[in-house]
Structures are given as C-alpha cells and as structure tokens.
mmCIF file of C-alpha atoms in Angstrom:
data_model
loop_
_atom_site.group_PDB
_atom_site.id
_atom_site.type_symbol
_atom_site.label_atom_id
_atom_site.label_comp_id
_atom_site.label_asym_id
_atom_site.label_seq_id
_atom_site.Cartn_x
_atom_site.Cartn_y
_atom_site.Cartn_z
ATOM 1 C CA UNK W 9 -35.848 -12.906 29.432
ATOM 2 C CA UNK W 10 -32.697 -13.468 31.509
ATOM 3 C CA UNK W 11 -29.466 -11.628 30.753
ATOM 4 C CA UNK W 12 -27.802 -14.899 29.675
ATOM 5 C CA UNK W 13 -30.657 -15.825 27.314
ATOM 6 C CA UNK W 14 -30.684 -12.352 25.753
ATOM 7 C CA UNK W 15 -26.917 -12.524 25.261
ATOM 8 C CA UNK W 16 -27.180 -15.951 23.610
ATOM 9 C CA UNK W 17 -29.765 -14.615 21.142
ATOM 10 C CA UNK W 18 -27.555 -11.622 20.353
ATOM 11 C CA UNK W 19 -24.578 -13.933 19.877
ATOM 12 C CA UNK W 20 -26.610 -16.186 17.596
ATOM 13 C CA UNK W 21 -27.741 -13.190 15.549
ATOM 14 C CA UNK W 22 -24.115 -12.113 15.019
ATOM 15 C CA UNK W 23 -23.055 -15.636 14.051
ATOM 16 C CA UNK W 24 -25.765 -15.770 11.378
ATOM 17 C CA UNK W 25 -23.796 -13.182 9.397
ATOM 18 C CA UNK W 26 -21.708 -15.196 6.880
ATOM 19 C CA UNK W 27 -18.253 -14.523 8.280
ATOM 20 C CA UNK W 28 -15.878 -15.712 10.980
ATOM 21 C CA UNK W 29 -15.975 -13.728 14.198
ATOM 22 C CA UNK W 30 -12.825 -13.517 16.355
ATOM 23 C CA UNK W 31 -13.634 -14.198 19.998
ATOM 24 C CA UNK W 32 -12.265 -10.803 21.014
ATOM 25 C CA UNK W 33 -14.586 -9.023 18.562
ATOM 26 C CA UNK W 34 -17.621 -10.941 19.816
ATOM 27 C CA UNK W 35 -16.635 -10.136 23.387
ATOM 28 C CA UNK W 36 -16.359 -6.455 22.507
ATOM 29 C CA UNK W 37 -19.755 -6.432 20.754
ATOM 30 C CA UNK W 38 -21.497 -8.133 23.686
ATOM 31 C CA UNK W 39 -19.437 -6.392 26.393
ATOM 32 C CA UNK W 40 -18.285 -9.586 28.074
ATOM 33 C CA UNK W 41 -14.995 -11.470 28.417
ATOM 34 C CA UNK W 42 -13.638 -13.925 25.851
ATOM 35 C CA UNK W 43 -14.059 -16.628 28.510
ATOM 36 C CA UNK W 44 -17.792 -15.855 28.637
ATOM 37 C CA UNK W 45 -17.931 -16.069 24.840
ATOM 38 C CA UNK W 46 -16.363 -19.551 24.948
ATOM 39 C CA UNK W 47 -18.952 -20.680 27.508
ATOM 40 C CA UNK W 48 -21.801 -19.233 25.430
ATOM 41 C CA UNK W 49 -20.482 -20.980 22.301
ATOM 42 C CA UNK W 50 -20.515 -24.254 24.241
ATOM 43 C CA UNK W 51 -24.138 -23.590 25.277
ATOM 44 C CA UNK W 52 -25.154 -23.015 21.648
ATOM 45 C CA UNK W 53 -23.494 -26.271 20.633
ATOM 46 C CA UNK W 54 -25.360 -28.090 23.409
ATOM 47 C CA UNK W 55 -28.592 -26.675 21.955
ATOM 48 C CA UNK W 56 -27.705 -28.173 18.567
ATOM 49 C CA UNK W 57 -26.234 -25.222 16.693
ATOM 50 C CA UNK W 58 -23.126 -26.237 14.667
ATOM 51 C CA UNK W 59 -20.747 -23.444 15.626
ATOM 52 C CA UNK W 60 -17.343 -24.114 14.054
ATOM 53 C CA UNK W 61 -14.093 -22.697 15.412
ATOM 54 C CA UNK W 62 -10.773 -22.192 13.632
ATOM 55 C CA UNK W 63 -7.462 -21.443 15.268
ATOM 56 C CA UNK W 64 -4.808 -18.857 14.413
ATOM 57 C CA UNK W 65 -4.670 -15.134 13.722
ATOM 58 C CA UNK W 66 -7.281 -15.422 10.960
ATOM 59 C CA UNK W 67 -9.494 -17.776 12.953
ATOM 60 C CA UNK W 68 -12.708 -17.333 14.849
ATOM 61 C CA UNK W 69 -16.252 -18.673 15.174
ATOM 62 C CA UNK W 70 -18.865 -19.158 12.506
ATOM 63 C CA UNK W 71 -22.274 -20.804 12.263
ATOM 64 C CA UNK W 72 -22.229 -23.670 9.761
ATOM 65 C CA UNK W 73 -24.910 -24.125 7.132
ATOM 66 C CA UNK W 74 -27.668 -26.458 8.234
ATOM 67 C CA UNK W 75 -28.537 -24.727 11.493
ATOM 68 C CA UNK W 76 -32.146 -24.106 12.429
ATOM 69 C CA UNK W 77 -33.834 -20.747 12.022
ATOM 70 C CA UNK W 78 -33.679 -19.107 15.483
ATOM 71 C CA UNK W 79 -34.711 -16.768 16.896
ATOM 72 C CA UNK W 80 -37.636 -16.862 14.402
ATOM 73 C CA UNK W 81 -38.046 -20.660 14.677
ATOM 74 C CA UNK W 82 -39.335 -20.973 11.126
ATOM 75 C CA UNK W 83 -40.684 -24.227 9.808
ATOM 76 C CA UNK W 84 -39.503 -25.504 6.413
ATOM 77 C CA UNK W 85 -42.300 -23.937 4.341
ATOM 78 C CA UNK W 86 -41.894 -20.552 6.056
ATOM 79 C CA UNK W 87 -38.128 -20.560 5.512
ATOM 80 C CA UNK W 88 -38.562 -21.365 1.808
ATOM 81 C CA UNK W 89 -41.252 -18.688 1.404
ATOM 82 C CA UNK W 90 -39.057 -16.023 2.986
ATOM 83 C CA UNK W 91 -36.009 -17.004 0.930
ATOM 84 C CA UNK W 92 -37.994 -16.862 -2.329
ATOM 85 C CA UNK W 93 -39.503 -13.503 -1.349
ATOM 86 C CA UNK W 94 -36.100 -12.052 -0.522
ATOM 87 C CA UNK W 95 -34.677 -13.295 -3.824
ATOM 88 C CA UNK W 96 -37.514 -11.549 -5.657
ATOM 89 C CA UNK W 97 -37.001 -8.303 -3.747
ATOM 90 C CA UNK W 98 -33.242 -8.391 -4.292
ATOM 91 C CA UNK W 99 -33.495 -9.199 -7.985
ATOM 92 C CA UNK W 100 -36.145 -6.584 -8.821
ATOM 93 C CA UNK W 101 -34.909 -3.733 -6.591
ATOM 94 C CA UNK W 102 -38.020 -2.760 -4.673
ATOM 95 C CA UNK W 103 -37.190 0.790 -3.594
ATOM 96 C CA UNK W 104 -36.209 1.134 0.045
ATOM 97 C CA UNK W 105 -35.639 -2.542 0.888
ATOM 98 C CA UNK W 106 -33.177 -3.780 -1.726
ATOM 99 C CA UNK W 107 -30.003 -3.661 0.377
ATOM 100 C CA UNK W 108 -31.739 -5.044 3.465
ATOM 101 C CA UNK W 109 -33.109 -7.871 1.288
ATOM 102 C CA UNK W 110 -29.617 -8.839 0.158
ATOM 103 C CA UNK W 111 -28.249 -8.813 3.724
ATOM 104 C CA UNK W 112 -31.177 -10.867 5.003
ATOM 105 C CA UNK W 113 -30.909 -13.319 2.088
ATOM 106 C CA UNK W 114 -27.190 -13.799 2.737
ATOM 107 C CA UNK W 115 -27.887 -14.570 6.392
ATOM 108 C CA UNK W 116 -30.787 -16.902 5.634
ATOM 109 C CA UNK W 117 -28.979 -18.920 2.952
ATOM 110 C CA UNK W 118 -26.007 -19.276 5.299
ATOM 111 C CA UNK W 119 -28.087 -21.390 7.690
ATOM 112 C CA UNK W 120 -30.577 -23.101 5.364
ATOM 113 C CA UNK W 121 -30.285 -26.892 5.534
ATOM 114 C CA UNK W 122 -29.285 -28.530 2.264
ATOM 115 C CA UNK W 123 -32.784 -29.892 1.628
ATOM 116 C CA UNK W 124 -34.280 -26.382 1.843
ATOM 117 C CA UNK W 125 -31.573 -24.802 -0.304
ATOM 118 C CA UNK W 126 -32.489 -27.330 -3.005
ATOM 119 C CA UNK W 127 -36.176 -26.360 -2.725
ATOM 120 C CA UNK W 128 -35.367 -22.661 -3.004
ATOM 121 C CA UNK W 129 -33.093 -23.327 -5.982
ATOM 122 C CA UNK W 130 -35.752 -25.429 -7.705
ATOM 123 C CA UNK W 131 -38.356 -22.702 -7.283
ATOM 124 C CA UNK W 132 -35.943 -20.096 -8.609
ATOM 125 C CA UNK W 133 -35.191 -22.220 -11.682
ATOM 126 C CA UNK W 134 -38.840 -22.989 -12.421
ATOM 127 C CA UNK W 135 -40.155 -19.438 -11.919
ATOM 128 C CA UNK W 136 -39.927 -16.609 -14.444
ATOM 129 C CA UNK W 137 -40.853 -13.075 -13.423
ATOM 130 C CA UNK W 138 -42.619 -10.783 -15.888
ATOM 131 C CA UNK W 139 -40.039 -8.061 -16.571
ATOM 132 C CA UNK W 140 -41.086 -4.443 -16.123
ATOM 133 C CA UNK W 141 -39.601 -2.605 -19.090
ATOM 134 C CA UNK W 142 -36.087 -3.077 -20.379
ATOM 135 C CA UNK W 143 -34.310 -2.854 -17.030
ATOM 136 C CA UNK W 144 -31.304 -5.164 -16.564
ATOM 137 C CA UNK W 145 -31.800 -8.234 -14.394
ATOM 138 C CA UNK W 146 -29.477 -9.225 -11.552
ATOM 139 C CA UNK W 147 -28.919 -12.766 -10.304
ATOM 140 C CA UNK W 148 -29.744 -12.796 -6.550
ATOM 141 C CA UNK W 149 -27.106 -15.502 -6.049
ATOM 142 C CA UNK W 150 -24.487 -13.082 -7.347
ATOM 143 C CA UNK W 151 -25.708 -10.485 -4.863
ATOM 144 C CA UNK W 152 -25.407 -12.869 -1.921
ATOM 145 C CA UNK W 153 -21.894 -13.940 -2.981
ATOM 146 C CA UNK W 154 -20.856 -10.288 -3.226
ATOM 147 C CA UNK W 155 -22.490 -9.422 0.100
ATOM 148 C CA UNK W 156 -20.677 -12.273 1.866
ATOM 149 C CA UNK W 157 -17.310 -11.245 0.353
ATOM 150 C CA UNK W 158 -17.878 -7.654 1.482
ATOM 151 C CA UNK W 159 -18.727 -8.767 5.014
ATOM 152 C CA UNK W 160 -15.692 -11.067 5.174
ATOM 153 C CA UNK W 161 -13.290 -8.492 3.622
ATOM 154 C CA UNK W 162 -12.442 -11.214 1.099
ATOM 155 C CA UNK W 163 -10.914 -10.794 -2.333
ATOM 156 C CA UNK W 164 -13.179 -11.733 -5.206
ATOM 157 C CA UNK W 165 -12.654 -12.892 -8.790
ATOM 158 C CA UNK W 166 -15.233 -12.502 -11.548
ATOM 159 C CA UNK W 167 -15.662 -11.977 -15.280
ATOM 160 C CA UNK W 168 -16.859 -8.559 -16.413
ATOM 161 C CA UNK W 169 -18.360 -7.173 -19.603
ATOM 162 C CA UNK W 170 -17.867 -3.424 -20.060
ATOM 163 C CA UNK W 171 -20.444 -1.183 -21.725
ATOM 164 C CA UNK W 172 -18.512 -1.304 -25.012
ATOM 165 C CA UNK W 173 -18.594 -5.115 -24.926
ATOM 166 C CA UNK W 174 -14.983 -5.649 -23.830
ATOM 167 C CA UNK W 175 -14.632 -8.695 -21.574
ATOM 168 C CA UNK W 176 -12.062 -9.084 -18.809
ATOM 169 C CA UNK W 177 -11.224 -11.013 -15.649
ATOM 170 C CA UNK W 178 -11.087 -8.977 -12.443
ATOM 171 C CA UNK W 179 -9.531 -9.456 -9.014
ATOM 172 C CA UNK W 180 -10.989 -6.975 -6.531
ATOM 173 C CA UNK W 181 -11.462 -6.141 -2.879
ATOM 174 C CA UNK W 182 -15.233 -5.537 -2.657
ATOM 175 C CA UNK W 183 -16.303 -2.590 -0.524
ATOM 176 C CA UNK W 184 -20.082 -2.044 -0.850
ATOM 177 C CA UNK W 185 -23.133 -2.818 -2.974
ATOM 178 C CA UNK W 186 -25.145 0.228 -4.038
ATOM 179 C CA UNK W 187 -28.700 0.019 -5.377
ATOM 180 C CA UNK W 188 -29.550 2.936 -7.682
ATOM 181 C CA UNK W 189 -32.945 2.872 -9.325
ATOM 182 C CA UNK W 190 -33.229 -0.463 -11.110
ATOM 183 C CA UNK W 191 -29.490 -1.163 -11.130
ATOM 184 C CA UNK W 192 -26.978 -2.602 -8.691
ATOM 185 C CA UNK W 193 -23.381 -1.399 -8.520
ATOM 186 C CA UNK W 194 -20.373 -2.970 -6.814
ATOM 187 C CA UNK W 195 -17.830 -0.512 -5.441
ATOM 188 C CA UNK W 196 -14.473 -2.269 -5.175
ATOM 189 C CA UNK W 197 -10.724 -1.752 -5.237
ATOM 190 C CA UNK W 198 -9.339 -3.278 -8.445
ATOM 191 C CA UNK W 199 -6.058 -5.000 -7.533
ATOM 192 C CA UNK W 200 -4.740 -5.240 -11.096
ATOM 193 C CA UNK W 201 -5.439 -1.575 -11.883
ATOM 194 C CA UNK W 202 -4.527 -0.388 -8.380
ATOM 195 C CA UNK W 203 -7.500 1.941 -8.200
ATOM 196 C CA UNK W 204 -11.159 2.085 -7.182
ATOM 197 C CA UNK W 205 -13.752 0.968 -9.706
ATOM 198 C CA UNK W 206 -17.541 0.748 -10.043
ATOM 199 C CA UNK W 207 -18.980 -2.418 -11.617
ATOM 200 C CA UNK W 208 -22.550 -2.949 -12.784
ATOM 201 C CA UNK W 209 -23.641 -6.224 -11.203
ATOM 202 C CA UNK W 210 -25.800 -7.222 -14.196
ATOM 203 C CA UNK W 211 -22.599 -7.232 -16.310
ATOM 204 C CA UNK W 212 -20.738 -9.419 -13.833
ATOM 205 C CA UNK W 213 -20.552 -13.225 -14.012
ATOM 206 C CA UNK W 214 -18.940 -16.151 -12.195
ATOM 207 C CA UNK W 215 -18.154 -14.345 -8.918
ATOM 208 C CA UNK W 216 -15.752 -16.488 -6.895
ATOM 209 C CA UNK W 217 -14.448 -15.679 -3.373
ATOM 210 C CA UNK W 218 -10.701 -16.402 -3.199
ATOM 211 C CA UNK W 219 -10.519 -16.980 0.553
ATOM 212 C CA UNK W 220 -7.864 -14.249 0.868
ATOM 213 C CA UNK W 221 -8.791 -11.646 3.459
ATOM 214 C CA UNK W 222 -7.555 -8.082 3.323
ATOM 215 C CA UNK W 223 -7.794 -5.116 5.692
ATOM 216 C CA UNK W 224 -10.515 -2.612 4.710
ATOM 217 C CA UNK W 225 -9.349 0.214 2.439
ATOM 218 C CA UNK W 226 -10.447 3.826 2.850
ATOM 219 C CA UNK W 227 -12.840 4.849 0.089
ATOM 220 C CA UNK W 228 -12.050 8.281 -1.452
ATOM 221 C CA UNK W 229 -15.546 9.565 -0.644
ATOM 222 C CA UNK W 230 -17.867 10.009 2.330
ATOM 223 C CA UNK W 231 -19.619 6.721 1.530
ATOM 224 C CA UNK W 232 -20.212 4.302 -1.337
ATOM 225 C CA UNK W 233 -23.486 5.902 -2.465
ATOM 226 C CA UNK W 234 -21.808 9.331 -2.673
ATOM 227 C CA UNK W 235 -18.894 7.814 -4.602
ATOM 228 C CA UNK W 236 -21.211 6.212 -7.179
ATOM 229 C CA UNK W 237 -23.291 9.363 -7.577
ATOM 230 C CA UNK W 238 -20.264 11.634 -8.032
ATOM 231 C CA UNK W 239 -18.605 9.293 -10.533
ATOM 232 C CA UNK W 240 -21.799 8.888 -12.546
ATOM 233 C CA UNK W 241 -22.427 12.626 -12.636
ATOM 234 C CA UNK W 242 -18.834 13.222 -13.682
ATOM 235 C CA UNK W 243 -19.176 10.769 -16.574
ATOM 236 C CA UNK W 244 -22.208 12.443 -18.149
ATOM 237 C CA UNK W 245 -23.360 15.999 -18.811
ATOM 238 C CA UNK W 246 -26.093 16.957 -16.356
ATOM 239 C CA UNK W 247 -28.308 20.002 -15.915
ATOM 240 C CA UNK W 248 -30.315 21.601 -13.132
ATOM 241 C CA UNK W 249 -33.824 22.494 -14.232
ATOM 242 C CA UNK W 250 -36.061 25.251 -12.893
ATOM 243 C CA UNK W 251 -39.695 24.945 -13.922
ATOM 244 C CA UNK W 252 -43.073 26.232 -12.788
ATOM 245 C CA UNK W 253 -45.672 23.463 -12.573
ATOM 246 C CA UNK W 254 -49.310 24.532 -12.566
ATOM 247 C CA UNK W 255 -50.522 22.265 -9.799
ATOM 248 C CA UNK W 256 -50.416 22.328 -5.956
ATOM 249 C CA UNK W 257 -46.977 21.614 -4.480
ATOM 250 C CA UNK W 258 -48.226 18.628 -2.452
ATOM 251 C CA UNK W 259 -49.636 16.966 -5.569
ATOM 252 C CA UNK W 260 -46.454 17.545 -7.575
ATOM 253 C CA UNK W 261 -44.294 16.237 -4.712
ATOM 254 C CA UNK W 262 -46.304 13.002 -4.688
ATOM 255 C CA UNK W 263 -45.839 12.569 -8.444
ATOM 256 C CA UNK W 264 -42.114 13.288 -8.277
ATOM 257 C CA UNK W 265 -41.678 10.660 -5.561
ATOM 258 C CA UNK W 266 -39.943 12.661 -2.827
ATOM 259 C CA UNK W 267 -37.153 15.152 -2.151
ATOM 260 C CA UNK W 268 -34.482 12.966 -3.793
ATOM 261 C CA UNK W 269 -35.477 14.455 -7.178
ATOM 262 C CA UNK W 270 -35.120 18.090 -6.124
ATOM 263 C CA UNK W 271 -36.814 20.869 -4.167
ATOM 264 C CA UNK W 272 -40.334 22.267 -4.554
ATOM 265 C CA UNK W 273 -41.259 25.851 -3.707
ATOM 266 C CA UNK W 274 -44.978 26.780 -3.565
ATOM 267 C CA UNK W 275 -45.844 29.822 -5.689
ATOM 268 C CA UNK W 276 -49.534 29.907 -4.790
ATOM 269 C CA UNK W 277 -52.287 27.396 -4.075
ATOM 270 C CA UNK W 278 -52.396 26.242 -7.686
ATOM 271 C CA UNK W 279 -48.747 26.279 -8.758
ATOM 272 C CA UNK W 280 -45.200 25.597 -7.550
ATOM 273 C CA UNK W 281 -41.615 25.894 -8.725
ATOM 274 C CA UNK W 282 -39.389 22.839 -9.104
ATOM 275 C CA UNK W 283 -35.617 23.085 -8.675
ATOM 276 C CA UNK W 284 -34.256 19.749 -9.870
ATOM 277 C CA UNK W 285 -31.152 17.884 -8.864
ATOM 278 C CA UNK W 286 -28.541 17.463 -11.629
ATOM 279 C CA UNK W 287 -29.916 15.091 -14.278
ATOM 280 C CA UNK W 288 -29.505 14.272 -17.966
ATOM 281 C CA UNK W 289 -31.822 16.255 -20.268
ATOM 282 C CA UNK W 290 -33.716 13.093 -21.209
ATOM 283 C CA UNK W 291 -34.631 12.322 -17.603
ATOM 284 C CA UNK W 292 -35.616 15.920 -16.827
ATOM 285 C CA UNK W 293 -37.923 15.981 -19.855
ATOM 286 C CA UNK W 294 -39.502 12.644 -18.966
ATOM 287 C CA UNK W 295 -40.059 13.635 -15.321
ATOM 288 C CA UNK W 296 -41.815 16.828 -16.338
ATOM 289 C CA UNK W 297 -43.928 15.084 -18.980
ATOM 290 C CA UNK W 298 -45.063 12.413 -16.511
ATOM 291 C CA UNK W 299 -46.325 14.958 -13.982
ATOM 292 C CA UNK W 300 -49.590 15.214 -15.936
ATOM 293 C CA UNK W 301 -49.827 19.018 -15.548
ATOM 294 C CA UNK W 302 -48.964 22.089 -17.577
ATOM 295 C CA UNK W 303 -45.527 23.527 -16.876
ATOM 296 C CA UNK W 304 -43.121 26.251 -17.985
ATOM 297 C CA UNK W 305 -39.362 25.631 -18.094
ATOM 298 C CA UNK W 306 -37.272 28.657 -17.075
ATOM 299 C CA UNK W 307 -33.850 27.022 -17.392
ATOM 300 C CA UNK W 308 -31.726 25.583 -18.850
ATOM 301 C CA UNK W 309 -32.310 26.570 -22.480
ATOM 302 C CA UNK W 310 -31.032 23.130 -23.549
ATOM 303 C CA UNK W 311 -34.042 21.552 -21.842
ATOM 304 C CA UNK W 312 -36.441 23.912 -23.635
ATOM 305 C CA UNK W 313 -34.913 22.906 -26.965
ATOM 306 C CA UNK W 314 -35.036 19.213 -26.067
ATOM 307 C CA UNK W 315 -38.724 19.424 -25.082
ATOM 308 C CA UNK W 316 -39.535 21.267 -28.304
ATOM 309 C CA UNK W 317 -37.870 18.522 -30.363
ATOM 310 C CA UNK W 318 -39.545 15.801 -28.302
ATOM 311 C CA UNK W 319 -42.928 17.466 -28.763
ATOM 312 C CA UNK W 320 -42.399 17.598 -32.518
ATOM 313 C CA UNK W 321 -41.605 13.895 -32.637
ATOM 314 C CA UNK W 322 -44.713 13.112 -30.587
ATOM 315 C CA UNK W 323 -46.902 15.168 -32.931
ATOM 316 C CA UNK W 324 -45.497 13.481 -36.007
ATOM 317 C CA UNK W 325 -45.970 10.060 -34.409
ATOM 318 C CA UNK W 326 -49.619 10.944 -33.809
ATOM 319 C CA UNK W 327 -50.011 11.993 -37.451
ATOM 320 C CA UNK W 328 -50.379 15.704 -36.680
ATOM 321 C CA UNK W 329 -48.832 18.530 -38.660
ATOM 322 C CA UNK W 330 -46.722 20.808 -36.454
ATOM 323 C CA UNK W 331 -47.755 23.837 -38.459
ATOM 324 C CA UNK W 332 -51.488 23.068 -38.516
ATOM 325 C CA UNK W 333 -53.885 25.397 -36.741
ATOM 326 C CA UNK W 334 -57.113 24.291 -35.059
#
C-alpha cells in the first residue's frame, strides 16, 4: 500500500468518529501539513465520501451520514448484522467489550445510510431479548448519544430519576461512560450544581446534545473508572474478607473470575486463602457460596454472622430444623 493510500485510510478512520476535526488536529495526528489534509479531503470527496467542512474557530471536517463502509467495504446485510450485534453487546454489557461496542456502534451509525438505519431500527423494535435476572436494561441509542457528546465535548440535557424516585432535568458536560458489572454509569460535570456527578444510564431518559462545546474539565481522580469505584465505595459500608477455601488455588481463581475480585494465596495443593477486595457483606457471602467448596471465614466477624443468618434462612426454606441432629 502506498504512503498516500495508507494516509487516506487513516484519515477516513478518524473522520468516522462522530465529531468535527479541525484541519490542524488532523494534520498533527497524521504528521502532515494542513495543505496536505485539504488535498486528501478533496481526494475522499472525489471517491464519493461526503466530507463536510465548516468555517470558523469551532469549524472543521466531518463525515456525513450516508457514507459507505470503508475500509471494511461491508454490503447492506453485513452492515445491518454488525449494527444489531453491537447494539446487543452494548445493551447487555458483555464483559470486556462493552465500551468498545459503544464506540464502534457510534462510528457505524454515523455513516449508515438512511435506508439501513431504518432496517436496524426496525429490527431493534421487533426484537425482545430474554433478560438474565433483574439487571437494569440500557437503551443502546442512549449510549451512542452519550458517546458522541463525550467525543465532541458537547453539553448534554436529559431527564434523570434518582434512586429515591425524585425526577429532575440535568445540564451536564459528559466526561466518560463507565461499564461496571451489568450497569452503565455516566461521569459528568453538572453545570447547575457546579460539581461532578455520577448518573446511572438506565435511569436517564431523553438525552439531547445542545450543540454547545466546552473545553475538557479535569476530573478529580486518576480516571473515570477510579472515580466511580471510589465514590461507590464511599457511599456504602464495605469489608475485606479473608477466607480459606478447601480447593486448589487455580480452581478457585477460575470460579472467582480473575484478580479483580481479590488475591489468592496457595496454602497447599488442596486449599488456598482468599483476600478479597472491599465489598458489601452480601456480595462477599454470595461469592463464597457460589464457589462450590467448603470454606472457613477468618475475618471480618460481620461476615461470619451474616453467613450464619443466611444459612439459617436457607435451612428454614428447605424445611429443616436448625437444631435437629442427624
């Protein structure tokens, strides 16, 4: 591939992000002059890509909806299949790909021709997914609107329902989306309250970009995920558990799902010690119960008491007398 062709593909990939790119920023990304960027934009237009340009300090280049699917060169059925798959992944938070799904969906819907957007919308309306448990559902369209506003540094209005049921209208500067378990959170600066806030996306409705762009604000944390974790831990009492599990460390690690849930220390070939991350008592008890092995809790005493009460409830539910002997 020639240097010019490779640069055009890189330029096209940048333009597929739903935002306007100043010529100077594109030139910096591709390490060329702004004059070269103008020539490359003209080449893309000659190839049939509707690249729009706006003048002024807030202006730049953007790829209009209706463009084809390069560099993948998808046909209509393939584009629809990918869009539907990304919507499903974004709405049901498949671990490890949720944020990438939202970014890819935002890019894809930016360039889908109108006829294909209608097909994707029709499929979404006619299809109902079987819910897994009582987890909250998130509208993928809301996620793509939020993702585009974050990318564009654009103020956003929406209606919000708090956990207590209070409803309000919000004007925010969105910073990042954070996927945590089966929930999505929006980290944003609340303009009316003049402070940072965390919003559950499933409680958010009618998101509307205002068109007003703002310079990025500095988040009071290392990153958005750290900010959400610290705020959530600060809002609820959490405990660190230490427990011996009577099973090989490798087997317990597989059941726990990875190091994100704490550290494992082998005791011998048939047992290991689990040092958990801070969690609510309910979650610690459930994680231990779902391991499928005998275990002994060393600390905290609150977890021992909680497990004892939970065991009593389970026995009574099964019709067994706690005081009965075999």
